[in-house]
C-alpha angles and dihedrals in degrees: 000000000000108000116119143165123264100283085066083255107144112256086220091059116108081013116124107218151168138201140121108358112220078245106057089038097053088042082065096035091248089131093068089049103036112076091230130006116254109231088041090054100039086063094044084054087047101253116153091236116200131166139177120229122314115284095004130120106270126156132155132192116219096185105292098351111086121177136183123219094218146326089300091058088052088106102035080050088047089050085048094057098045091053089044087053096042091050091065094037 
């Protein structure tokens, strides 16, 4: 999350994005052992956070960043990936 260029801009900024939403992470208590919530953090750090209905498969590609909103996105973010990779083979 912190992770930024050289000018000190988020990586993250101008992204669109998708993870963990507040809501997924307090339903399994993640918000009491992480040290931020995701989706809270991603749009500080100017993300354009979306995101599809709770506990369902959601990914989304913004050029070569590709995110999953949670477990059930692990294979749409897979297919993401592969896609990403074949495109520069």
């Amino acid at each position: 999350m912190n992770a930024t260029y050289k000018d000190g801009t988020p990586i993250v900024k101008g992204k669109t994005v998708t993870s963990f939403t507040d809501e997924e992470e307090r339903e399994v208590g993640l918000d009491v052992h992480m040290p931020f919530l995701l989706e809270s953090t991603l749009r500080l750090r100017g993300a354009n956070f979306v995101r599809g209905e709770k506990w369902t498969d959601f990914s989304v590609r913004d050029g070569n960043l590709i995110t999953g909103q949670n477990p059930q996105s692990s294979r749409s973010t897979a297919e993401k990936v592969v896609a990403a990779l074949e495109e520069r083979a």
